[in-house]
Amino acid sequence: MNQFQAGAGCGTILFPPEMFPLEGFRGIHDDPRVRVLTLKEGGSRAAIVAIEIVMLPDSMIEELRQLVGTVCGVPAEQVFIHVTHAITTPHNPMMMPPFARPEGAERIGALHREAVLAAARQAAEQAAASLQPVTVGCASGRCAVNCNRDEETPSGWWIGRGGSQEANQEMTVLRFSNEAGQPVAFCISYALKTCAIDNAGMEGNLRLVSSDVAGKACQLMEAQYGVPTLFLMSAAANHVPRETALWDEVQPDGTVKTVDKGVECGLALVDTLGAEMGSDAIAIAAQADAGNCPAGLKTDCTSFPWQALGRIEKAPTLGMDYPLEEGRRQVDVSALTFGDYAFVFGKAEMTQPTQQAIQAVSPYPHTFLVTMVNGGFKYIPEAGAYDRFTWEAQSSFVAKGAAERFAEQAAVLLKKLNG
């Protein structure tokens, strides 16, 4: 008898009009979503929550873990909250420092919180109600929507619209199928910071809320198959859409000029690139058979301390001394495994070498790195990024070597869970 079960649901985040204007947003183009995948095998339970939002405060992360856990019957510590880092959605204003908060921040923050929690509850209730025996299969293919944004200039490395570094354009789609072979849910693993619109229109307060490229792709998958599709952002710290409405150009004197083509340009790119990504995901999903009944649903977590870095004024540079802060920061590493599948979760945005290092030693044939899970932690790029003084390295909270240690700790967790 198949003991492995899954259920999935989708809820819509309905930000009320009275929240705006906020953070350059004047209104909404398309409503972002919350999607929940709940898993069960015997007495073991877990849940993955994908929220189309830029970032959430730690207090809300914990509140969401408790909410989803209660609704789905999952221990809160085994609920993994992934924000997909959809740039064109508003932060909760209570995350901002007091001097930067807009008038009425507490009221707006409460409205923001209520909208996200309501959508999460809706998605969790659907997931709990649809829990049923499933098999799991997957397939991979190429999707050329992304590019590596790290660009070498005479003044040093910076972020652009397609640098000289290689992009990982492999997309993997996981399919959860019921006993009749019909899909119950899909997960898309892909290296994409979903920011085709980015901050276009910020200066004129013209921004419109949107789930951007990945959100559009998930909606197309859901229209095709009729079941929730979770986008899980992998090692995408320097992977962006190949075209964006806003980008930086390094000038001959080393200064940076930001080019803003406007919100309408961004929305058009979302339609085009989102349709391409969705089409690729649908084609890959069609190659995934019903798979097998996995066994051994397990979770575990650990953390390690690493040298803290201070904040700096970021700019292209050919050399610098990274400012060290007194003390260390704790870096969290979590894992969820079942059958041939493993998910490694981290709070920070990471780069491809870290994902590849984990996959190279993982005892699981299909191993995925999912970033921005259970909170944010800026960037933890590979050691070479610090040597090149990239944007990601300059933005990191921790010193060089943390990514390599993360991969080592992830490998220990996976080998332990594989038992």
PDB file of N, CA and C in Angstrom, residues 144-195:
ATOM      1  N   ALA A 144      15.896  28.919 -21.531  1.00  0.00           N
ATOM      2  CA  ALA A 144      16.857  29.999 -21.801  1.00  0.00           C
ATOM      3  C   ALA A 144      16.336  31.364 -21.365  1.00  0.00           C
ATOM      4  N   VAL A 145      15.405  31.407 -20.429  1.00  0.00           N
ATOM      5  CA  VAL A 145      14.854  32.678 -19.955  1.00  0.00           C
ATOM      6  C   VAL A 145      15.867  33.450 -19.120  1.00  0.00           C
ATOM      7  N   ASN A 146      16.775  32.729 -18.421  1.00  0.00           N
ATOM      8  CA  ASN A 146      17.695  33.415 -17.513  1.00  0.00           C
ATOM      9  C   ASN A 146      19.047  33.712 -18.153  1.00  0.00           C
ATOM     10  N   CYS A 147      19.823  34.520 -17.453  1.00  0.00           N
ATOM     11  CA  CYS A 147      21.221  34.770 -17.810  1.00  0.00           C
ATOM     12  C   CYS A 147      21.975  35.058 -16.519  1.00  0.00           C
ATOM     13  N   ASN A 148      23.296  34.993 -16.586  1.00  0.00           N
ATOM     14  CA  ASN A 148      24.141  35.354 -15.451  1.00  0.00           C
ATOM     15  C   ASN A 148      24.424  36.848 -15.543  1.00  0.00           C
ATOM     16  N   ARG A 149      24.067  37.582 -14.502  1.00  0.00           N
ATOM     17  CA  ARG A 149      24.147  39.046 -14.576  1.00  0.00           C
ATOM     18  C   ARG A 149      25.527  39.608 -14.252  1.00  0.00           C
ATOM     19  N   ASP A 150      26.444  38.800 -13.701  1.00  0.00           N
ATOM     20  CA  ASP A 150      27.757  39.317 -13.319  1.00  0.00           C
ATOM     21  C   ASP A 150      28.565  39.676 -14.561  1.00  0.00           C
ATOM     22  N   GLU A 151      28.960  40.924 -14.643  1.00  0.00           N
ATOM     23  CA  GLU A 151      29.620  41.457 -15.840  1.00  0.00           C
ATOM     24  C   GLU A 151      30.966  42.080 -15.460  1.00  0.00           C
ATOM     25  N   GLU A 152      32.008  41.715 -16.175  1.00  0.00           N
ATOM     26  CA  GLU A 152      33.320  42.287 -15.922  1.00  0.00           C
ATOM     27  C   GLU A 152      33.472  43.583 -16.708  1.00  0.00           C
ATOM     28  N   THR A 153      33.833  44.654 -16.017  1.00  0.00           N
ATOM     29  CA  THR A 153      34.045  45.959 -16.644  1.00  0.00           C
ATOM     30  C   THR A 153      35.467  46.427 -16.323  1.00  0.00           C
ATOM     31  N   PRO A 154      35.954  47.429 -17.008  1.00  0.00           N
ATOM     32  CA  PRO A 154      37.301  47.942 -16.691  1.00  0.00           C
ATOM     33  C   PRO A 154      37.433  48.429 -15.247  1.00  0.00           C
ATOM     34  N   SER A 155      36.313  48.771 -14.623  1.00  0.00           N
ATOM     35  CA  SER A 155      36.333  49.269 -13.244  1.00  0.00           C
ATOM     36  C   SER A 155      36.087  48.176 -12.221  1.00  0.00           C
ATOM     37  N   GLY A 156      35.869  46.950 -12.692  1.00  0.00           N
ATOM     38  CA  GLY A 156      35.578  45.854 -11.780  1.00  0.00           C
ATOM     39  C   GLY A 156      34.266  45.176 -12.135  1.00  0.00           C
ATOM     40  N   TRP A 157      33.953  44.093 -11.438  1.00  0.00           N
ATOM     41  CA  TRP A 157      32.729  43.345 -11.708  1.00  0.00           C
ATOM     42  C   TRP A 157      31.507  44.098 -11.194  1.00  0.00           C
ATOM     43  N   TRP A 158      30.418  43.993 -11.990  1.00  0.00           N
ATOM     44  CA  TRP A 158      29.172  44.633 -11.580  1.00  0.00           C
ATOM     45  C   TRP A 158      27.998  43.825 -12.142  1.00  0.00           C
ATOM     46  N   ILE A 159      26.800  44.270 -11.843  1.00  0.00           N
ATOM     47  CA  ILE A 159      25.612  43.566 -12.321  1.00  0.00           C
ATOM     48  C   ILE A 159      25.095  44.239 -13.585  1.00  0.00           C
ATOM     49  N   GLY A 160      24.798  43.414 -14.588  1.00  0.00           N
ATOM     50  CA  GLY A 160      24.316  43.932 -15.856  1.00  0.00           C
ATOM     51  C   GLY A 160      23.164  43.105 -16.384  1.00  0.00           C
ATOM     52  N   ARG A 161      23.097  42.983 -17.700  1.00  0.00           N
ATOM     53  CA  ARG A 161      21.999  42.236 -18.320  1.00  0.00           C
ATOM     54  C   ARG A 161      22.493  40.950 -18.960  1.00  0.00           C
ATOM     55  N   GLY A 162      23.640  40.490 -18.569  1.00  0.00           N
ATOM     56  CA  GLY A 162      24.182  39.280 -19.156  1.00  0.00           C
ATOM     57  C   GLY A 162      25.684  39.357 -19.177  1.00  0.00           C
ATOM     58  N   GLY A 163      26.300  38.806 -18.156  1.00  0.00           N
ATOM     59  CA  GLY A 163      27.738  38.902 -18.039  1.00  0.00           C
ATOM     60  C   GLY A 163      28.464  37.783 -18.750  1.00  0.00           C
ATOM     61  N   SER A 164      29.748  37.688 -18.475  1.00  0.00           N
ATOM     62  CA  SER A 164      30.596  36.707 -19.142  1.00  0.00           C
ATOM     63  C   SER A 164      30.610  35.363 -18.427  1.00  0.00           C
ATOM     64  N   GLN A 165      29.977  35.287 -17.251  1.00  0.00           N
ATOM     65  CA  GLN A 165      29.918  34.036 -16.514  1.00  0.00           C
ATOM     66  C   GLN A 165      28.804  33.147 -17.074  1.00  0.00           C
ATOM     67  N   GLU A 166      29.003  31.842 -16.994  1.00  0.00           N
ATOM     68  CA  GLU A 166      28.031  30.895 -17.544  1.00  0.00           C
ATOM     69  C   GLU A 166      26.756  30.883 -16.710  1.00  0.00           C
ATOM     70  N   ALA A 167      25.618  30.711 -17.369  1.00  0.00           N
ATOM     71  CA  ALA A 167      24.326  30.596 -16.694  1.00  0.00           C
ATOM     72  C   ALA A 167      23.906  29.132 -16.651  1.00  0.00           C
ATOM     73  N   ASN A 168      23.287  28.740 -15.559  1.00  0.00           N
ATOM     74  CA  ASN A 168      22.699  27.407 -15.453  1.00  0.00           C
ATOM     75  C   ASN A 168      21.267  27.483 -15.969  1.00  0.00           C
ATOM     76  N   GLN A 169      21.015  26.928 -17.139  1.00  0.00           N
ATOM     77  CA  GLN A 169      19.694  27.018 -17.750  1.00  0.00           C
ATOM     78  C   GLN A 169      18.926  25.693 -17.671  1.00  0.00           C
ATOM     79  N   GLU A 170      19.343  24.825 -16.750  1.00  0.00           N
ATOM     80  CA  GLU A 170      18.595  23.589 -16.553  1.00  0.00           C
ATOM     81  C   GLU A 170      17.384  23.850 -15.661  1.00  0.00           C
ATOM     82  N   MET A 171      16.248  23.396 -16.099  1.00  0.00           N
ATOM     83  CA  MET A 171      15.025  23.456 -15.311  1.00  0.00           C
ATOM     84  C   MET A 171      14.580  22.030 -15.000  1.00  0.00           C
ATOM     85  N   THR A 172      14.213  21.787 -13.747  1.00  0.00           N
ATOM     86  CA  THR A 172      13.684  20.483 -13.359  1.00  0.00           C
ATOM     87  C   THR A 172      12.269  20.662 -12.846  1.00  0.00           C
ATOM     88  N   VAL A 173      11.378  19.794 -13.281  1.00  0.00           N
ATOM     89  CA  VAL A 173       9.986  19.826 -12.844  1.00  0.00           C
ATOM     90  C   VAL A 173       9.678  18.516 -12.126  1.00  0.00           C
ATOM     91  N   LEU A 174       9.213  18.624 -10.878  1.00  0.00           N
ATOM     92  CA  LEU A 174       8.761  17.465 -10.118  1.00  0.00           C
ATOM     93  C   LEU A 174       7.257  17.327 -10.271  1.00  0.00           C
ATOM     94  N   ARG A 175       6.822  16.093 -10.484  1.00  0.00           N
ATOM     95  CA  ARG A 175       5.403  15.821 -10.662  1.00  0.00           C
ATOM     96  C   ARG A 175       4.929  14.881  -9.555  1.00  0.00           C
ATOM     97  N   PHE A 176       3.900  15.301  -8.836  1.00  0.00           N
ATOM     98  CA  PHE A 176       3.248  14.462  -7.838  1.00  0.00           C
ATOM     99  C   PHE A 176       1.931  13.987  -8.444  1.00  0.00           C
ATOM    100  N   SER A 177       1.762  12.657  -8.577  1.00  0.00           N
ATOM    101  CA  SER A 177       0.607  12.090  -9.279  1.00  0.00           C
ATOM    102  C   SER A 177      -0.209  11.207  -8.348  1.00  0.00           C
ATOM    103  N   ASN A 178      -1.522  11.229  -8.515  1.00  0.00           N
ATOM    104  CA  ASN A 178      -2.387  10.379  -7.693  1.00  0.00           C
ATOM    105  C   ASN A 178      -2.423   8.957  -8.241  1.00  0.00           C
ATOM    106  N   GLU A 179      -3.229   8.113  -7.607  1.00  0.00           N
ATOM    107  CA  GLU A 179      -3.255   6.697  -7.981  1.00  0.00           C
ATOM    108  C   GLU A 179      -3.812   6.468  -9.371  1.00  0.00           C
ATOM    109  N   ALA A 180      -4.533   7.451  -9.901  1.00  0.00           N
ATOM    110  CA  ALA A 180      -5.037   7.360 -11.276  1.00  0.00           C
ATOM    111  C   ALA A 180      -4.035   7.912 -12.282  1.00  0.00           C
ATOM    112  N   GLY A 181      -2.882   8.374 -11.799  1.00  0.00           N
ATOM    113  CA  GLY A 181      -1.863   8.911 -12.682  1.00  0.00           C
ATOM    114  C   GLY A 181      -2.046  10.379 -13.017  1.00  0.00           C
ATOM    115  N   GLN A 182      -3.038  11.017 -12.399  1.00  0.00           N
ATOM    116  CA  GLN A 182      -3.295  12.431 -12.667  1.00  0.00           C
ATOM    117  C   GLN A 182      -2.466  13.304 -11.719  1.00  0.00           C
ATOM    118  N   PRO A 183      -2.002  14.446 -12.196  1.00  0.00           N
ATOM    119  CA  PRO A 183      -1.154  15.289 -11.338  1.00  0.00           C
ATOM    120  C   PRO A 183      -1.917  15.866 -10.159  1.00  0.00           C
ATOM    121  N   VAL A 184      -1.218  15.954  -9.045  1.00  0.00           N
ATOM    122  CA  VAL A 184      -1.731  16.588  -7.835  1.00  0.00           C
ATOM    123  C   VAL A 184      -1.031  17.927  -7.621  1.00  0.00           C
ATOM    124  N   ALA A 185       0.233  17.996  -7.998  1.00  0.00           N
ATOM    125  CA  ALA A 185       1.027  19.223  -7.850  1.00  0.00           C
ATOM    126  C   ALA A 185       2.287  19.108  -8.687  1.00  0.00           C
ATOM    127  N   PHE A 186       2.878  20.274  -8.973  1.00  0.00           N
ATOM    128  CA  PHE A 186       4.188  20.349  -9.623  1.00  0.00           C
ATOM    129  C   PHE A 186       5.083  21.305  -8.842  1.00  0.00           C
ATOM    130  N   CYS A 187       6.375  21.050  -8.897  1.00  0.00           N
ATOM    131  CA  CYS A 187       7.380  21.993  -8.403  1.00  0.00           C
ATOM    132  C   CYS A 187       8.352  22.278  -9.533  1.00  0.00           C
ATOM    133  N   ILE A 188       8.678  23.555  -9.720  1.00  0.00           N
ATOM    134  CA  ILE A 188       9.663  23.968 -10.713  1.00  0.00           C
ATOM    135  C   ILE A 188      10.913  24.437  -9.995  1.00  0.00           C
ATOM    136  N   SER A 189      12.043  23.781 -10.252  1.00  0.00           N
ATOM    137  CA  SER A 189      13.328  24.214  -9.719  1.00  0.00           C
ATOM    138  C   SER A 189      14.114  24.870 -10.846  1.00  0.00           C
ATOM    139  N   TYR A 190      14.466  26.150 -10.649  1.00  0.00           N
ATOM    140  CA  TYR A 190      15.123  26.892 -11.725  1.00  0.00           C
ATOM    141  C   TYR A 190      15.880  28.069 -11.124  1.00  0.00           C
ATOM    142  N   ALA A 191      17.012  28.401 -11.727  1.00  0.00           N
ATOM    143  CA  ALA A 191      17.852  29.502 -11.252  1.00  0.00           C
ATOM    144  C   ALA A 191      17.384  30.811 -11.873  1.00  0.00           C
ATOM    145  N   LEU A 192      16.469  31.474 -11.203  1.00  0.00           N
ATOM    146  CA  LEU A 192      15.933  32.729 -11.728  1.00  0.00           C
ATOM    147  C   LEU A 192      15.513  33.636 -10.579  1.00  0.00           C
ATOM    148  N   LYS A 193      16.139  34.808 -10.514  1.00  0.00           N
ATOM    149  CA  LYS A 193      15.654  35.882  -9.656  1.00  0.00           C
ATOM    150  C   LYS A 193      14.546  36.553 -10.452  1.00  0.00           C
ATOM    151  N   THR A 194      13.326  36.465  -9.990  1.00  0.00           N
ATOM    152  CA  THR A 194      12.180  36.836 -10.822  1.00  0.00           C
ATOM    153  C   THR A 194      11.981  38.350 -10.802  1.00  0.00           C
ATOM    154  N   CYS A 195      12.702  39.024 -11.724  1.00  0.00           N
ATOM    155  CA  CYS A 195      12.789  40.497 -11.656  1.00  0.00           C
ATOM    156  C   CYS A 195      12.844  41.145 -13.029  1.00  0.00           C
TER     157      CYS A 195
END
